Amino acid sequence: MPGSPILLSSAPLKLIDKESMMSNSSDSSEDENPERGNWGNKMEFVLSCLSYAVGLGNVWRFPYVCYRNGAGAFLIPFIIMLFITGIPLVFMELSLGQYCSSGIVTLWKASPIFQGVGWAMFVVSVLISVYYNMIISYTLYFLFASFAKILPWSACGSWSTEVCNDGELFKIKACTKNGGEWCNGGCIANMTALNETYRLAISPNCSNFTSEIKSPSDEFFHEYVLGITDGVHEMGTIRWELVGCLALAWVLVGLCLAKGIKSSGKAVYFTAFFPYVVLLILLVRGLTLEGSVDGIVYFLTPQWSQLSKAQVWADAAVQIFFSLSPCWGGLITLASFNKFRNNCFLDAIIVSVMDCVTSVFAGLVIFAIIGYMAHELNVDLDKVASEGAGLAFVVYPEVVTKLPISQLWSVLFFAMLITLGLGTQIATVTTVHTTLMDYWPHVFRVNQRRRMLLLVMIAVACFLLGLAFCTQGGMFILQLFDNYAATYSLLLIGLVECIGIGWVYGADRFLGDIELMLGKRPSSIWKYSWKFVAPTALLVRQCFT
């Protein structure tokens, strides 16, 4: 066993059988910790961390946050915050997990005052596990619907309301919103500039439309898939199709974790690489569409004046924080299965940089599509730009109906979202599973049967809790979870974690522990980052909430 969960004890840290640990480290074919297991190889760990960090937020949140905060100019505070808070926190958590070889609660057991940090991470991971799989369930529903001969959201159906329209009214509404008038099948931006005789002649053929209208994709998601009610006060009935998709999502997670870290390490080869393949295909296809270049230019054009706003820097800090996923407990858990001599510093750099590159890459893909949509509807880009579920289940489904072989692009997009979601979900459930096994090893680590039983219990419990999301008002509950389950609480967890490591245990002492693993003492810059820079950034961000 490479390390012991005695972090933050008052006594000097001691390794269990250091000579045995060092000899085991030279043999990559054997597990150093037979009781818990180790990753099959370094690639599995790096891909697992990358798959955990790169999630749905990279595709449906970052592009919107970027354009809203100065477009290309936002990349400057984004990159700065990567080095101020992102990489230091990722490096700290990977080192912490690898050194202790223990779960997020038991690694603090020698200093009970900080065990609350571990339990807070555990609670956050449970909440994320419950609602994140519901998002995967929505995606599974759309994936299955994509195999229809005609995409069901391509036109208004019997499920739609009176405001559903898939014809010319969208262009009329867009024209009116921008101050123009729709005449003879086209939009005239400035009627007063026309010749008076011509203006009088065409006036009888002009029309405006100011009442609310919705696209078939909007109606399909909200009326057919969700059957959504007026609010959280009206939960309605259960949507059994969503229950089936939620059950399938939990079966997929269970299969990936059936043999513990060994099976999840194999699954990650698909969940990590497949999204990049699809994003590349979608980018190439998107660049062939009219208006796509305008969307990318809009996404990258810097609005330098935005950099003077404190909120832009705060959004950059929170985007980095939530994108890399420190303080959820997942990074510590994944690193706890590393061998003791693994170079976790290099891993932290690779994962952090690749996550940010993926965010920018996804932004190019999404804004190429948004540019095409804006061109089709003849509206400004900011009228189409959206984030979250609106982008995934309304805007993009609307786009694919206008493309040749629309089923293919729909299948690729939703398959990509599923793999992105599963990568994060697998690591999150692993955190919950590992925490319980490490806290009660005499109960759950007795044999593989009990480990599997615990996994089934977690899946069933989370599935039952997730049934609330399958009701007609479930989307409102999901939004509450998404907005509050893993937002401000994570900032507080990160702040206390930095205080625990940097001040109570001691940053110099922790750097010495890392030196035992890496064979070389990291730069003192990390000490100042953990003690001053990162906590200050987290505290300032808390003040903005």
GROMACS .gro file of N, CA and C in nm, residues 167-168 170-172 174 182 289-292 369-381 384 398-399 401-403:
model
   90
  167GLY      N    1  -4.331   2.737  -4.055
  167GLY     CA    2  -4.333   2.800  -4.187
  167GLY      C    3  -4.276   2.939  -4.186
  168GLU      N    4  -4.338   3.026  -4.266
  168GLU     CA    5  -4.286   3.159  -4.292
  168GLU      C    6  -4.301   3.253  -4.173
  170PHE      N    7  -4.191   3.243  -3.884
  170PHE     CA    8  -4.066   3.268  -3.813
  170PHE      C    9  -3.991   3.384  -3.876
  171LYS      N   10  -3.986   3.385  -4.006
  171LYS     CA   11  -3.915   3.493  -4.074
  171LYS      C   12  -3.988   3.626  -4.059
  172ILE      N   13  -4.122   3.619  -4.058
  172ILE     CA   14  -4.200   3.741  -4.037
  172ILE      C   15  -4.173   3.797  -3.899
  174ALA      N   16  -3.910   3.745  -3.708
  174ALA     CA   17  -3.773   3.794  -3.701
  174ALA      C   18  -3.760   3.931  -3.766
  182TRP      N   19  -4.252   4.277  -4.343
  182TRP     CA   20  -4.252   4.163  -4.435
  182TRP      C   21  -4.348   4.192  -4.550
  289LEU      N   22  -2.180   2.516  -4.438
  289LEU     CA   23  -2.312   2.579  -4.435
  289LEU      C   24  -2.300   2.731  -4.444
  290GLU      N   25  -2.396   2.792  -4.511
  290GLU     CA   26  -2.398   2.937  -4.523
  290GLU      C   27  -2.417   3.002  -4.387
  291GLY      N   28  -2.337   3.104  -4.362
  291GLY     CA   29  -2.348   3.177  -4.236
  291GLY      C   30  -2.262   3.121  -4.125
  292SER      N   31  -2.204   3.003  -4.145
  292SER     CA   32  -2.126   2.941  -4.037
  292SER      C   33  -2.001   3.022  -4.004
  369ILE      N   34  -2.274   2.634  -3.615
  369ILE     CA   35  -2.414   2.594  -3.628
  369ILE      C   36  -2.508   2.712  -3.601
  370ILE      N   37  -2.475   2.791  -3.498
  370ILE     CA   38  -2.558   2.907  -3.465
  370ILE      C   39  -2.555   3.009  -3.578
  371GLY      N   40  -2.438   3.025  -3.640
  371GLY     CA   41  -2.427   3.117  -3.754
  371GLY      C   42  -2.516   3.075  -3.868
  372TYR      N   43  -2.520   2.947  -3.895
  372TYR     CA   44  -2.607   2.895  -4.001
  372TYR      C   45  -2.754   2.917  -3.965
  373MET      N   46  -2.789   2.893  -3.840
  373MET     CA   47  -2.927   2.911  -3.796
  373MET      C   48  -2.970   3.057  -3.810
  374ALA      N   49  -2.881   3.149  -3.770
  374ALA     CA   50  -2.912   3.291  -3.781
  374ALA      C   51  -2.930   3.332  -3.926
  375HIS      N   52  -2.851   3.274  -4.014
  375HIS     CA   53  -2.864   3.303  -4.157
  375HIS      C   54  -2.996   3.253  -4.211
  376GLU      N   55  -3.035   3.134  -4.169
  376GLU     CA   56  -3.160   3.076  -4.217
  376GLU      C   57  -3.282   3.157  -4.171
  377LEU      N   58  -3.277   3.205  -4.047
  377LEU     CA   59  -3.391   3.279  -3.992
  377LEU      C   60  -3.382   3.428  -4.018
  378ASN      N   61  -3.266   3.471  -4.073
  378ASN     CA   62  -3.245   3.612  -4.102
  378ASN      C   63  -3.256   3.697  -3.975
  379VAL      N   64  -3.190   3.652  -3.869
  379VAL     CA   65  -3.191   3.725  -3.742
  379VAL      C   66  -3.047   3.743  -3.695
  380ASP      N   67  -3.030   3.828  -3.594
  380ASP     CA   68  -2.898   3.847  -3.536
  380ASP      C   69  -2.855   3.721  -3.461
  381LEU      N   70  -2.723   3.703  -3.453
  381LEU     CA   71  -2.670   3.583  -3.388
  381LEU      C   72  -2.713   3.573  -3.243
  384VAL      N   73  -3.022   3.377  -3.158
  384VAL     CA   74  -3.019   3.232  -3.170
  384VAL      C   75  -2.933   3.168  -3.061
  398GLU      N   76  -3.343   2.172  -3.422
  398GLU     CA   77  -3.401   2.255  -3.528
  398GLU      C   78  -3.306   2.267  -3.646
  399VAL      N   79  -3.176   2.276  -3.617
  399VAL     CA   80  -3.076   2.289  -3.724
  399VAL      C   81  -3.071   2.164  -3.810
  401THR      N   82  -3.282   1.949  -3.891
  401THR     CA   83  -3.395   1.927  -3.982
  401THR      C   84  -3.373   1.996  -4.116
  402LYS      N   85  -3.281   2.092  -4.119
  402LYS     CA   86  -3.255   2.167  -4.242
  402LYS      C   87  -3.135   2.112  -4.319
  403LEU      N   88  -3.075   2.004  -4.266
  403LEU     CA   89  -2.957   1.946  -4.330
  403LEU      C   90  -2.994   1.818  -4.406
   0.00000   0.00000   0.00000
